[in-house]
Each structure stands twice: as structure tokens, then as C-alpha cells.
MMTF fields as JSON, N, C-alpha, C and O atoms, coordinates in Angstrom:
{
  "mmtfVersion": "1.0.0",
  "mmtfProducer": "UNKNOWN",
  "numBonds": 647,
  "numAtoms": 648,
  "numGroups": 162,
  "numChains": 1,
  "numModels": 1,
  "chainsPerModel": [1],
  "groupsPerChain": [162],
  "chainIdList": ["A"],
  "bondAtomList": [4, 2, 8, 6, 12, 10, 16, 14, 20, 18, 24, 22, 28, 26, 32, 30, 36, 34, 40, 38, 44, 42, 48, 46, 52, 50, 56, 54, 60, 58, 64, 62, 68, 66, 72, 70, 76, 74, 80, 78, 84, 82, 88, 86, 92, 90, 96, 94, 100, 98, 104, 102, 108, 106, 112, 110, 116, 114, 120, 118, 124, 122, 128, 126, 132, 130, 136, 134, 140, 138, 144, 142, 148, 146, 152, 150, 156, 154, 160, 158, 164, 162, 168, 166, 172, 170, 176, 174, 180, 178, 184, 182, 188, 186, 192, 190, 196, 194, 200, 198, 204, 202, 208, 206, 212, 210, 216, 214, 220, 218, 224, 222, 228, 226, 232, 230, 236, 234, 240, 238, 244, 242, 248, 246, 252, 250, 256, 254, 260, 258, 264, 262, 268, 266, 272, 270, 276, 274, 280, 278, 284, 282, 288, 286, 292, 290, 296, 294, 300, 298, 304, 302, 308, 306, 312, 310, 316, 314, 320, 318, 324, 322, 328, 326, 332, 330, 336, 334, 340, 338, 344, 342, 348, 346, 352, 350, 356, 354, 360, 358, 364, 362, 368, 366, 372, 370, 376, 374, 380, 378, 384, 382, 388, 386, 392, 390, 396, 394, 400, 398, 404, 402, 408, 406, 412, 410, 416, 414, 420, 418, 424, 422, 428, 426, 432, 430, 436, 434, 440, 438, 444, 442, 448, 446, 452, 450, 456, 454, 460, 458, 464, 462, 468, 466, 472, 470, 476, 474, 480, 478, 484, 482, 488, 486, 492, 490, 496, 494, 500, 498, 504, 502, 508, 506, 512, 510, 516, 514, 520, 518, 524, 522, 528, 526, 532, 530, 536, 534, 540, 538, 544, 542, 548, 546, 552, 550, 556, 554, 560, 558, 564, 562, 568, 566, 572, 570, 576, 574, 580, 578, 584, 582, 588, 586, 592, 590, 596, 594, 600, 598, 604, 602, 608, 606, 612, 610, 616, 614, 620, 618, 624, 622, 628, 626, 632, 630, 636, 634, 640, 638, 644, 642],
  "bondOrderList": [1, 1, 1, 1, 1, 1, 1, 1, 1, 1, 1, 1, 1, 1, 1, 1, 1, 1, 1, 1, 1, 1, 1, 1, 1, 1, 1, 1, 1, 1, 1, 1, 1, 1, 1, 1, 1, 1, 1, 1, 1, 1, 1, 1, 1, 1, 1, 1, 1, 1, 1, 1, 1, 1, 1, 1, 1, 1, 1, 1, 1, 1, 1, 1, 1, 1, 1, 1, 1, 1, 1, 1, 1, 1, 1, 1, 1, 1, 1, 1, 1, 1, 1, 1, 1, 1, 1, 1, 1, 1, 1, 1, 1, 1, 1, 1, 1, 1, 1, 1, 1, 1, 1, 1, 1, 1, 1, 1, 1, 1, 1, 1, 1, 1, 1, 1, 1, 1, 1, 1, 1, 1, 1, 1, 1, 1, 1, 1, 1, 1, 1, 1, 1, 1, 1, 1, 1, 1, 1, 1, 1, 1, 1, 1, 1, 1, 1, 1, 1, 1, 1, 1, 1, 1, 1, 1, 1, 1, 1, 1, 1],
  "groupList": [{"groupName": "UNK", "atomNameList": ["N", "CA", "C", "O"], "elementList": ["N", "C", "C", "O"], "formalChargeList": [0, 0, 0, 0], "bondAtomList": [1, 0, 2, 1, 3, 2], "bondOrderList": [1, 1, 2], "singleLetterCode": "X", "chemCompType": "L-PEPTIDE LINKING"}],
  "groupTypeList": [0, 0, 0, 0, 0, 0, 0, 0, 0, 0, 0, 0, 0, 0, 0, 0, 0, 0, 0, 0, 0, 0, 0, 0, 0, 0, 0, 0, 0, 0, 0, 0, 0, 0, 0, 0, 0, 0, 0, 0, 0, 0, 0, 0, 0, 0, 0, 0, 0, 0, 0, 0, 0, 0, 0, 0, 0, 0, 0, 0, 0, 0, 0, 0, 0, 0, 0, 0, 0, 0, 0, 0, 0, 0, 0, 0, 0, 0, 0, 0, 0, 0, 0, 0, 0, 0, 0, 0, 0, 0, 0, 0, 0, 0, 0, 0, 0, 0, 0, 0, 0, 0, 0, 0, 0, 0, 0, 0, 0, 0, 0, 0, 0, 0, 0, 0, 0, 0, 0, 0, 0, 0, 0, 0, 0, 0, 0, 0, 0, 0, 0, 0, 0, 0, 0, 0, 0, 0, 0, 0, 0, 0, 0, 0, 0, 0, 0, 0, 0, 0, 0, 0, 0, 0, 0, 0, 0, 0, 0, 0, 0, 0],
  "groupIdList": [1, 2, 3, 4, 5, 6, 7, 8, 9, 10, 11, 12, 13, 14, 15, 16, 17, 18, 19, 20, 21, 22, 23, 24, 25, 26, 27, 28, 29, 30, 31, 32, 33, 34, 35, 36, 37, 38, 39, 40, 41, 42, 43, 44, 45, 46, 47, 48, 49, 50, 51, 52, 53, 54, 55, 56, 57, 58, 59, 60, 61, 62, 63, 64, 65, 66, 67, 68, 69, 70, 71, 72, 73, 74, 75, 76, 77, 78, 79, 80, 81, 82, 83, 84, 85, 86, 87, 88, 89, 90, 91, 92, 93, 94, 95, 96, 97, 98, 99, 100, 101, 102, 103, 104, 105, 106, 107, 108, 109, 110, 111, 112, 113, 114, 115, 116, 117, 118, 119, 120, 121, 122, 123, 124, 125, 126, 127, 128, 129, 130, 131, 132, 133, 134, 135, 136, 137, 138, 139, 140, 141, 142, 143, 144, 145, 146, 147, 148, 149, 150, 151, 152, 153, 154, 155, 156, 157, 158, 159, 160, 161, 162],
  "secStructList": [7, 7, 4, 4, 4, 7, 3, 3, 3, 3, 2, 2, 2, 2, 2, 2, 2, 2, 2, 2, 2, 2, 2, 2, 2, 2, 2, 2, 2, 2, 2, 2, 2, 2, 2, 2, 2, 2, 2, 2, 7, 1, 1, 7, 7, 2, 2, 2, 2, 2, 2, 2, 2, 2, 2, 2, 2, 2, 2, 2, 2, 2, 2, 2, 2, 2, 2, 2, 2, 2, 2, 2, 2, 2, 6, 3, 3, 3, 3, 7, 1, 7, 1, 7, 6, 6, 1, 7, 7, 6, 6, 3, 3, 3, 3, 3, 3, 3, 6, 6, 6, 6, 3, 3, 3, 3, 3, 3, 3, 3, 7, 4, 4, 4, 4, 4, 4, 1, 6, 6, 3, 3, 3, 6, 6, 1, 2, 2, 2, 2, 2, 2, 6, 6, 7, 7, 6, 6, 7, 3, 3, 3, 3, 3, 3, 6, 6, 3, 3, 3, 3, 3, 3, 3, 3, 3, 3, 3, 3, 7, 7, 7],
  "xCoordList": [80.526, 81.28, 82.174, 82.927, 82.104, 82.923, 84.371, 84.659, 85.285, 86.719, 87.048, 87.903, 86.376, 86.672, 86.132, 86.457, 85.305, 84.772, 85.555, 85.119, 86.691, 87.49, 88.937, 89.514, 89.51, 90.875, 91.677, 91.381, 92.684, 93.562, 94.721, 95.48, 94.851, 95.851, 96.753, 96.353, 97.975, 98.844, 98.367, 97.666, 98.737, 98.369, 98.907, 98.203, 100.16, 100.784, 100.007, 99.759, 99.627, 98.879, 97.512, 97.077, 96.832, 95.526, 95.635, 94.822, 96.646, 96.834, 97.188, 96.76, 97.962, 98.306, 97.091, 96.922, 96.243, 95.014, 94.088, 93.446, 94.013, 93.209, 93.747, 92.974, 95.074, 95.677, 95.401, 95.153, 95.445, 95.153, 93.693, 93.392, 92.797, 91.379, 91.195, 90.46, 91.839, 91.759, 92.281, 91.685, 93.407, 93.992, 93.024, 92.83, 92.415, 91.499, 90.231, 89.673, 89.767, 88.588, 88.907, 88.061, 90.129, 90.553, 90.628, 90.18, 91.198, 91.286, 89.896, 89.638, 89.006, 87.647, 86.974, 86.324, 87.13, 86.545, 87.171, 86.479, 88.487, 89.182, 88.626, 88.323, 88.489, 88.018, 86.566, 86.175, 85.765, 84.372, 84.331, 83.551, 85.167, 85.217, 85.681, 85.14, 86.688, 87.198, 86.107, 85.965, 85.339, 84.273, 83.185, 82.671, 82.836, 81.825, 82.292, 81.519, 83.563, 84.117, 84.07, 83.747, 84.388, 84.383, 82.967, 82.764, 81.985, 80.6, 79.996, 79.013, 80.548, 80.015, 80.42, 79.821, 81.44, 81.888, 80.98, 81.035, 80.157, 79.172, 79.837, 79.396, 80.874, 81.533, 82.625, 83.811, 82.215, 83.195, 83.711, 82.942, 85.01, 85.574, 86.135, 85.946, 86.813, 87.326, 88.321, 88.314, 89.183, 90.164, 89.462, 89.879, 88.404, 87.661, 86.952, 86.811, 86.505, 85.876, 86.89, 86.56, 88.107, 89.16, 89.48, 89.68, 89.523, 89.771, 88.626, 88.843, 87.401, 86.234, 86.354, 86.086, 86.749, 86.913, 87.992, 87.816, 89.108, 90.199, 89.731, 90.025, 89.013, 88.508, 87.536, 87.613, 86.613, 85.65, 86.37, 86.003, 87.389, 88.149, 88.859, 88.829, 89.491, 90.189, 89.219, 89.493, 88.088, 87.092, 86.522, 86.325, 86.256, 85.733, 86.737, 86.355, 88.03, 89.053, 89.055, 89.108, 88.997, 88.974, 87.732, 87.817, 86.577, 85.342, 85.49, 85.111, 86.036, 86.199, 87.171, 86.916, 88.274, 89.267, 88.703, 88.952, 87.952, 87.311, 86.353, 86.334, 85.567, 84.641, 85.37, 84.955, 86.451, 87.216, 87.881, 87.8, 88.532, 89.201, 88.194, 88.47, 87.044, 86.008, 85.564, 85.403, 85.371, 84.968, 86.002, 85.641, 87.269, 88.338, 88.426, 88.468, 88.455, 88.622, 87.447, 87.633, 86.246, 85.081, 85.125, 84.506, 85.846, 85.896, 87.262, 87.566, 88.069, 89.439, 89.503, 88.787, 90.389, 90.766, 92.246, 93.062, 92.589, 93.98, 94.647, 94.143, 95.8, 96.536, 97.726, 98.656, 97.689, 98.82, 99.667, 100.891, 99.006, 99.709, 99.948, 99.239, 100.935, 101.249, 100.304, 100.4, 99.393, 98.426, 99.065, 98.536, 100.195, 100.874, 102.377, 102.901, 103.08, 104.513, 105.387, 106.528, 104.874, 105.674, 105.488, 106.18, 104.555, 104.285, 104.29, 104.143, 104.462, 104.425, 102.967, 102.145, 102.674, 101.326, 101.404, 102.483, 100.269, 100.26, 100.739, 100.477, 101.442, 101.943, 103.342, 103.785, 104.044, 105.395, 106.415, 106.111, 107.617, 108.759, 109.495, 109.903, 109.658, 110.242, 111.537, 111.559, 112.614, 113.903, 114.136, 114.038, 114.445, 114.661, 116.006, 116.572, 116.499, 117.679, 117.181, 116.569, 117.447, 117.072, 118.121, 119.277, 117.716, 118.661, 119.267, 120.405, 118.552, 119.097, 119.991, 121.1, 119.517, 120.278, 121.379, 122.268, 121.319, 122.293, 122.408, 123.491, 121.237, 121.195, 120.032, 119.064, 120.16, 119.117, 118.094, 118.443, 116.828, 115.74, 114.833, 114.702, 114.217, 113.291, 111.959, 111.901, 110.894, 109.541, 108.737, 108.865, 107.907, 106.911, 105.6, 105.077, 105.08, 103.888, 102.648, 102.331, 101.95, 100.811, 99.658, 99.823, 98.496, 97.332, 97.635, 98.398, 97.056, 97.292, 97.043, 97.667, 96.146, 95.853, 97.051, 97.146, 97.967, 99.112, 100.39, 101.361, 100.415, 101.677, 102.324, 103.547, 101.546, 102.152, 102.892, 103.628, 102.703, 103.297, 104.634, 105.337, 105.002, 106.209, 107.117, 106.675, 108.378, 109.364, 109.555, 109.725, 109.527, 109.658, 108.379, 108.387, 107.264, 105.985, 105.527, 105.678, 104.968, 104.415, 102.989, 102.736, 102.069, 100.671, 100.455, 101.064, 99.578, 99.222, 98.502, 98.386, 98.019, 97.332, 98.26, 97.832, 99.521, 100.475, 100.973, 100.812, 101.576, 102.121, 103.14, 103.115, 104.037, 105.032, 104.35, 104.667, 103.417, 102.695, 101.948, 102.011, 101.244, 100.493, 101.429, 101.102, 102.6, 103.544, 104.18, 104.535, 104.325, 104.952, 104.005, 104.436, 102.732, 101.771, 101.745, 101.609, 101.879, 101.812, 103.135, 103.226, 104.16, 105.482, 106.263, 105.827, 107.447, 108.28, 109.732, 110.124, 110.526, 111.965, 112.545, 112.234, 113.395, 114.027, 113.321, 113.922, 112.053, 111.318, 111.873, 112.339, 111.819, 112.169, 110.893, 110.152, 110.651, 109.452, 109.867, 110.904, 109.044, 109.23, 107.984, 106.866, 108.182, 107.048, 107.067, 108.093, 105.918, 105.737, 105.421, 104.37, 106.339, 106.156, 106.107, 106.442, 105.7, 105.607, 106.894, 106.82, 108.068, 109.339, 109.828, 110.923, 109.06, 109.485, 109.29, 108.248, 110.291, 110.237, 111.329, 112.417, 111.034, 112.051, 111.958, 110.891, 113.097, 113.125, 113.749, 114.818, 113.06, 113.514, 113.613, 112.787, 114.652, 114.773, 114.501, 115.144, 113.552, 113.139, 114.163, 114.447, 114.712, 115.78, 115.315, 115.756, 114.441, 114.021, 112.622, 112.195, 111.921, 110.566, 110.441, 110.803, 109.93, 109.682, 108.398, 108.035, 107.727, 106.484, 106.792, 107.739, 106.003, 106.147, 105.569, 104.41, 106.363, 105.911, 105.01, 105.188, 104.031, 103.063, 103.715, 103.043],
  "yCoordList": [79.384, 80.178, 79.245, 78.461, 79.315, 78.479, 78.947, 80.095, 78.033, 78.352, 79.558, 80.365, 79.692, 80.823, 82.139, 83.21, 82.061, 83.261, 83.682, 84.573, 83.064, 83.336, 83.589, 82.814, 84.668, 85.037, 85.262, 86.186, 84.439, 84.63, 85.491, 85.096, 86.669, 87.638, 88.02, 87.965, 88.406, 88.984, 90.416, 90.988, 90.976, 92.367, 93.282, 94.174, 93.052, 93.869, 93.763, 94.772, 92.546, 92.35, 93.01, 93.615, 92.896, 93.521, 95.034, 95.652, 95.625, 97.076, 97.51, 98.576, 96.703, 97.047, 96.955, 97.78, 95.957, 95.861, 97.04, 97.561, 97.462, 98.642, 99.88, 100.676, 100.043, 101.196, 101.147, 102.179, 99.956, 99.815, 100.183, 100.813, 99.792, 100.14, 101.657, 102.194, 102.347, 103.81, 104.426, 105.357, 103.892, 104.406, 104.233, 105.16, 103.048, 102.819, 103.652, 104.072, 103.9, 104.759, 106.184, 106.861, 106.631, 107.954, 107.996, 108.956, 106.947, 106.882, 106.818, 107.439, 106.062, 105.936, 107.307, 107.635, 108.101, 109.441, 110.317, 111.097, 110.175, 110.948, 110.596, 111.489, 109.297, 108.885, 109.313, 109.674, 109.272, 109.714, 111.208, 111.628, 112.009, 113.45, 113.719, 114.585, 112.967, 113.132, 112.801, 113.491, 111.742, 111.356, 112.428, 112.74, 112.988, 114.054, 115.256, 115.851, 115.605, 116.738, 116.459, 117.345, 115.244, 114.877, 114.927, 115.365, 114.476, 114.455, 115.855, 116.041, 116.824, 118.195, 118.862, 119.86, 118.314, 118.867, 118.332, 117.147, 119.183, 118.77, 118.397, 117.456, 119.103, 118.864, 117.813, 118.141, 116.544, 115.464, 115.016, 114.875, 114.793, 114.26, 112.87, 112.346, 112.279, 110.905, 110.782, 109.78, 111.79, 111.736, 111.7, 110.987, 112.471, 112.486, 111.152, 110.703, 110.52, 109.208, 108.175, 107.31, 108.254, 107.34, 107.609, 106.681, 108.873, 109.231, 108.736, 108.265, 108.846, 108.366, 106.862, 106.396, 106.121, 104.669, 104.365, 103.493, 105.09, 104.889, 105.2, 104.442, 106.295, 106.661, 105.611, 105.216, 105.161, 104.142, 102.85, 102.205, 102.479, 101.26, 101.386, 100.454, 102.517, 102.73, 102.737, 102.158, 103.4, 103.449, 102.057, 101.69, 101.284, 99.925, 99.058, 98.266, 99.209, 98.445, 98.843, 97.984, 100.147, 100.619, 100.085, 99.655, 100.109, 99.59, 98.109, 97.686, 97.338, 95.894, 95.633, 94.786, 96.356, 96.146, 96.556, 95.888, 97.64, 98.07, 96.993, 96.672, 96.44, 95.374, 94.162, 93.595, 93.77, 92.609, 92.882, 92.06, 94.029, 94.357, 94.446, 93.986, 95.028, 95.116, 93.713, 93.436, 92.841, 91.456, 90.763, 90.129, 90.879, 90.231, 90.807, 90.053, 92.129, 92.763, 92.48, 92.35, 92.387, 92.076, 90.648, 90.351, 89.762, 88.35, 87.948, 86.762, 88.937, 88.67, 88.384, 88.971, 87.46, 87.195, 87.539, 86.967, 88.463, 88.899, 88.062, 87.935, 87.491, 86.68, 87.463, 87.768, 87.783, 88.455, 87.457, 87.572, 86.481, 85.498, 84.217, 83.926, 83.473, 82.199, 81.142, 80.819, 80.601, 79.647, 78.347, 77.71, 77.96, 76.752, 76.947, 76.739, 77.342, 77.648, 76.465, 76.669, 75.254, 74.082, 73.69, 72.804, 74.35, 74.03, 75.296, 76.409, 75.093, 76.208, 76.56, 75.697, 77.848, 78.368, 79.537, 80.089, 79.923, 81.136, 82.322, 82.401, 83.238, 84.426, 84.222, 84.985, 83.193, 82.935, 82.957, 82.638, 83.336, 83.331, 82.012, 81.707, 81.243, 79.911, 79.877, 80.218, 79.462, 79.307, 77.818, 77.016, 77.464, 76.066, 75.918, 76.886, 74.697, 74.355, 73.569, 72.512, 74.092, 73.4, 72.323, 72.628, 71.065, 69.951, 69.753, 69.295, 70.079, 69.925, 71.105, 70.909, 72.313, 73.513, 73.828, 74.632, 73.194, 73.417, 74.903, 75.487, 75.479, 76.877, 77.091, 76.331, 78.142, 78.49, 79.37, 80.234, 79.145, 79.955, 80.363, 79.639, 81.51, 81.978, 82.303, 82.952, 81.838, 82.078, 82.774, 82.453, 83.729, 84.296, 83.625, 83.832, 82.836, 82.042, 82.876, 83.102, 83.33, 84.23, 83.83, 83.036, 84.391, 84.202, 84.761, 85.719, 84.182, 84.629, 86.109, 86.714, 86.707, 88.13, 88.992, 90.144, 88.44, 89.213, 89.008, 89.736, 88.051, 87.684, 88.82, 88.838, 89.759, 90.846, 91.855, 92.696, 91.78, 92.761, 92.331, 93.161, 91.068, 90.611, 89.869, 88.991, 90.233, 89.526, 88.136, 88.008, 87.113, 85.76, 85.213, 84.182, 85.902, 85.436, 84.191, 84.074, 83.27, 82.044, 81.92, 82.03, 81.692, 81.552, 80.251, 79.224, 80.325, 79.125, 78.112, 76.943, 78.546, 77.648, 77.051, 76.2, 77.481, 76.963, 75.594, 75.237, 74.824, 73.518, 73.629, 72.825, 74.619, 74.796, 75.203, 74.666, 76.143, 76.594, 75.455, 75.302, 74.66, 73.527, 72.514, 71.938, 72.301, 71.327, 71.813, 71.002, 73.131, 73.678, 73.738, 73.549, 73.998, 74.155, 72.885, 71.77, 73.096, 71.996, 71.291, 70.424, 71.654, 71.034, 71.747, 72.77, 71.186, 71.729, 71.81, 71.225, 72.547, 72.637, 71.228, 70.419, 70.949, 69.641, 68.728, 67.769, 69.002, 68.181, 68.4, 69.49, 67.361, 67.447, 67.211, 66.26, 68.094, 67.962, 67.823, 68.335, 67.127, 67.024, 67.59, 67.2, 68.518, 69.238, 69.095, 69.298, 68.744, 68.676, 70.088, 70.642, 70.664, 72.006, 71.902, 70.853, 72.961, 72.878, 72.415, 71.777, 72.72, 72.328, 70.955, 70.545, 70.244, 68.93, 68.823, 69.202, 68.31, 68.13, 68.94, 69.111, 69.436, 70.064, 69.428, 68.994, 69.385, 68.887, 69.957, 70.489, 70.261, 71.278, 70.669, 69.854, 71.095, 70.781, 72.084, 73.102, 72.042, 73.256, 73.576, 72.756, 74.78, 75.205, 76.163, 76.052, 77.087, 78.103, 78.594, 78.605, 79.0, 79.538, 80.717, 80.616, 81.837, 82.99, 83.673, 83.645, 84.275, 84.977, 86.259, 86.97, 86.556, 87.815, 88.906, 88.834, 89.903, 91.006, 91.939, 92.126, 92.532, 93.448, 94.675, 95.554],
  "zCoordList": [104.974, 104.016, 103.204, 103.781, 101.901, 101.022, 101.056, 101.394, 100.697, 100.732, 99.859, 100.221, 98.707, 97.832, 98.381, 97.868, 99.43, 100.053, 101.285, 102.014, 101.529, 102.72, 102.298, 101.535, 102.794, 102.436, 103.703, 104.46, 103.951, 105.091, 104.619, 103.734, 105.214, 104.788, 105.951, 107.114, 105.617, 106.634, 106.878, 106.044, 107.986, 108.294, 107.188, 106.715, 106.784, 105.742, 104.427, 103.766, 104.053, 102.82, 102.865, 101.885, 104.002, 104.176, 104.012, 103.325, 104.647, 104.558, 103.144, 102.7, 102.433, 101.049, 100.139, 99.242, 100.365, 99.579, 99.868, 98.956, 101.127, 101.468, 100.755, 100.224, 100.741, 100.069, 98.564, 97.941, 97.989, 96.565, 96.285, 95.271, 97.175, 97.023, 97.041, 96.212, 97.959, 98.031, 96.73, 96.188, 96.237, 94.998, 93.828, 93.041, 93.71, 92.594, 92.717, 91.703, 93.933, 94.101, 93.649, 93.065, 93.922, 93.474, 91.947, 91.321, 91.356, 89.892, 89.266, 88.235, 89.899, 89.397, 89.333, 88.34, 90.383, 90.418, 89.324, 88.669, 89.136, 88.092, 86.715, 85.923, 86.423, 85.097, 84.888, 83.778, 85.961, 85.86, 85.522, 84.667, 86.189, 85.906, 84.479, 83.791, 84.042, 82.674, 81.651, 80.642, 81.918, 80.993, 80.944, 79.869, 82.085, 82.106, 81.297, 80.547, 81.456, 80.709, 79.207, 78.415, 78.827, 77.414, 76.848, 75.716, 77.636, 77.166, 77.064, 76.346, 77.751, 77.664, 76.359, 75.958, 75.693, 74.415, 73.309, 72.984, 72.739, 71.741, 70.423, 69.763, 70.026, 68.744, 68.913, 68.962, 69.002, 69.177, 67.821, 66.87, 67.738, 66.5, 66.794, 67.892, 65.835, 65.992, 67.136, 67.852, 67.322, 68.408, 69.758, 70.671, 69.869, 71.126, 71.354, 72.492, 70.261, 70.409, 70.88, 71.69, 70.387, 70.847, 72.32, 73.104, 72.674, 74.078, 74.951, 76.067, 74.434, 75.167, 75.426, 76.534, 74.419, 74.574, 75.614, 76.464, 75.54, 76.505, 77.924, 78.849, 78.107, 79.432, 79.966, 81.129, 79.094, 79.527, 79.924, 80.907, 79.159, 79.459, 80.8, 81.604, 81.049, 82.325, 83.506, 84.557, 83.313, 84.382, 84.65, 85.809, 83.61, 83.794, 84.549, 85.409, 84.223, 84.944, 86.418, 87.299, 86.682, 88.071, 88.786, 89.937, 88.111, 88.713, 89.071, 90.163, 88.15, 88.394, 89.541, 90.397, 89.554, 90.612, 91.972, 92.975, 92.008, 93.253, 93.745, 94.933, 92.846, 93.228, 93.793, 94.804, 93.138, 93.605, 94.954, 95.866, 95.078, 96.344, 97.491, 98.599, 97.228, 98.254, 98.667, 99.856, 97.704, 97.97, 98.86, 99.851, 98.516, 99.283, 100.692, 101.664, 100.813, 102.12, 103.06, 104.27, 102.503, 103.339, 103.87, 104.892, 103.193, 103.574, 104.132, 104.26, 104.457, 104.902, 106.392, 107.204, 106.709, 108.098, 108.181, 107.458, 109.053, 109.188, 110.268, 111.383, 109.908, 110.879, 111.397, 110.65, 112.672, 113.304, 114.084, 114.136, 114.686, 115.51, 114.719, 113.755, 115.131, 114.518, 115.102, 116.286, 114.283, 114.811, 115.32, 116.232, 114.734, 115.178, 115.009, 113.914, 116.067, 115.957, 115.512, 115.097, 115.593, 115.218, 113.756, 113.254, 113.073, 111.676, 110.826, 111.329, 109.534, 108.589, 108.31, 108.0, 108.429, 108.199, 107.223, 107.009, 106.625, 105.807, 106.641, 107.841, 105.986, 106.675, 107.236, 108.095, 106.753, 107.254, 106.127, 104.977, 106.484, 105.575, 105.805, 106.925, 104.745, 104.846, 104.043, 102.86, 104.704, 104.034, 103.814, 104.743, 102.571, 102.211, 101.512, 101.005, 101.496, 100.708, 99.511, 99.663, 98.304, 97.069, 96.833, 96.54, 96.961, 96.906, 95.521, 95.421, 94.456, 93.106, 92.727, 92.232, 92.955, 92.581, 93.581, 93.301, 94.748, 95.815, 96.169, 96.194, 96.442, 96.851, 97.803, 97.825, 98.581, 99.528, 98.841, 98.037, 99.161, 98.626, 99.779, 100.766, 99.646, 100.671, 100.015, 98.971, 100.648, 100.161, 101.242, 102.423, 100.837, 101.741, 101.368, 100.273, 102.267, 102.026, 102.355, 103.522, 101.305, 101.488, 100.578, 99.652, 100.859, 100.012, 98.624, 98.498, 97.598, 96.228, 96.013, 95.141, 96.785, 96.665, 97.044, 96.62, 97.842, 98.337, 97.528, 97.733, 96.629, 95.986, 95.202, 95.056, 94.698, 93.921, 94.796, 94.281, 96.112, 97.004, 97.596, 98.172, 97.473, 98.149, 97.179, 96.438, 97.197, 96.395, 97.012, 98.224, 96.18, 96.693, 97.273, 97.945, 97.015, 97.546, 96.811, 95.595, 97.567, 97.017, 97.529, 98.729, 96.615, 96.997, 97.765, 97.468, 98.752, 99.515, 98.627, 98.995, 97.463, 96.537, 95.481, 94.702, 95.442, 94.459, 94.916, 96.083, 94.01, 94.415, 95.55, 96.482, 95.48, 96.543, 97.837, 98.899, 97.765, 98.954, 99.629, 100.849, 98.841, 99.397, 100.054, 101.092, 99.438, 99.989, 101.288, 102.144, 101.442, 102.651, 103.849, 104.986, 103.604, 104.709, 105.567, 105.064, 106.866, 107.819, 108.062, 108.93, 107.304, 107.472, 108.556, 109.084, 108.889, 109.968, 109.529, 108.52, 110.304, 110.044, 110.05, 110.924, 109.06, 108.933, 107.951, 107.466, 107.642, 106.675, 105.279, 104.947, 104.471, 103.062, 102.271, 102.522, 101.311, 100.485, 99.029, 98.607, 98.28, 96.841, 96.201, 96.539, 95.268, 94.687, 93.174, 92.524, 92.633, 91.192, 90.707, 91.028, 89.931, 89.38, 87.86, 87.31, 87.168, 85.704, 85.014, 83.964, 85.574, 84.948, 85.395, 85.01, 86.186, 86.682, 88.187, 88.721, 88.847, 90.3, 90.973, 90.423, 92.162, 92.996, 94.38, 94.817, 95.05, 96.424, 97.299, 96.997, 98.388, 99.319, 100.712, 101.126, 101.415, 102.833, 103.581, 103.324, 104.5, 105.222, 106.293, 107.166, 106.215, 107.131, 108.23, 109.374, 107.893, 108.87, 108.545, 107.39, 109.598, 109.455, 110.4, 111.572, 109.9, 110.743, 110.31, 109.134, 111.247, 110.976, 110.207, 110.542, 109.183, 108.453, 109.331, 109.741, 109.616, 110.466, 109.687, 108.483, 110.381, 109.776, 109.272, 108.731]
}
């Protein structure tokens, strides 16, 4: 299985993606019903054609999102346990001290599919996420980000609860 065919998700993220899939399937059925109703009207005018385009666009988006969510969920591995308690792994909340800004920051290190669900979420594929994986409390990392460089000292690590 290629890396792009494997998704390591937290239990919470997996459940949220499942809920999103259910929501989009419901929307898909709604848009399909709306389109059928529109097509039964023989005397279509320009407004109905615009509505038809809008309905088709919404249904196509729902179809695409359903396909993507199904793909991810079928290839997901849910992590409930901490694979290595001495190192930072996906599915953990990491507290760091930003050495330049002199402030504490907290990141939830998750798969990119989960980042929209958590405030402070950082994708495991981002520069910060990649730099944190495998590190430990007390380590200092320097990360090249679009705005330059940041340096963080890792202060705390805890598993994200489901």
C-alpha cells in the first residue's frame, strides 16, 4: 500500500469523517430529489435553468466529497494507543515554547484529513508536523515555514482523547 493510500487518524477524526460522510449522503439524496422535481416541470424558463445548474453543481460537489471520504475511511488506520510514549506521534497534543515570540503554543498533530476539525491542528505532512514527529519533551526544533524560521522547545505531550 502506497503512503498516499494510508491514513492514520485519531478515533475522534475518524468518527467526524464518518459523520461528514453521512451528512453528504443525505445532501446527495436531497439534491437528486430536487433535480428530479425540476426535470418533471416541462415548461422550464431561464430561472429554472439557473436553478438546475446550481442543483447539479451542489450534487456534483456532494458526489465528489462522498467519493473522497469513502476512499479515506476505507484506508484509515485508527490510533487509540500511543505507539511510542517517549516520542511525539500523530494523534498527540504538543505544547511548545516559541523562542522568538516568547509564548506558548499548542498543536494537535493529526492527519491532513482531520485538520479542519480541531483548533490548532497541524497536519503531519506540514513542516511543523514533520519536525515534531519522533521528537521528545525538552527537544528544540527549528522549522522552515513560509514566513521564515521558527524555533520551538517542546514542553508537553499528551494523547488526544477520542
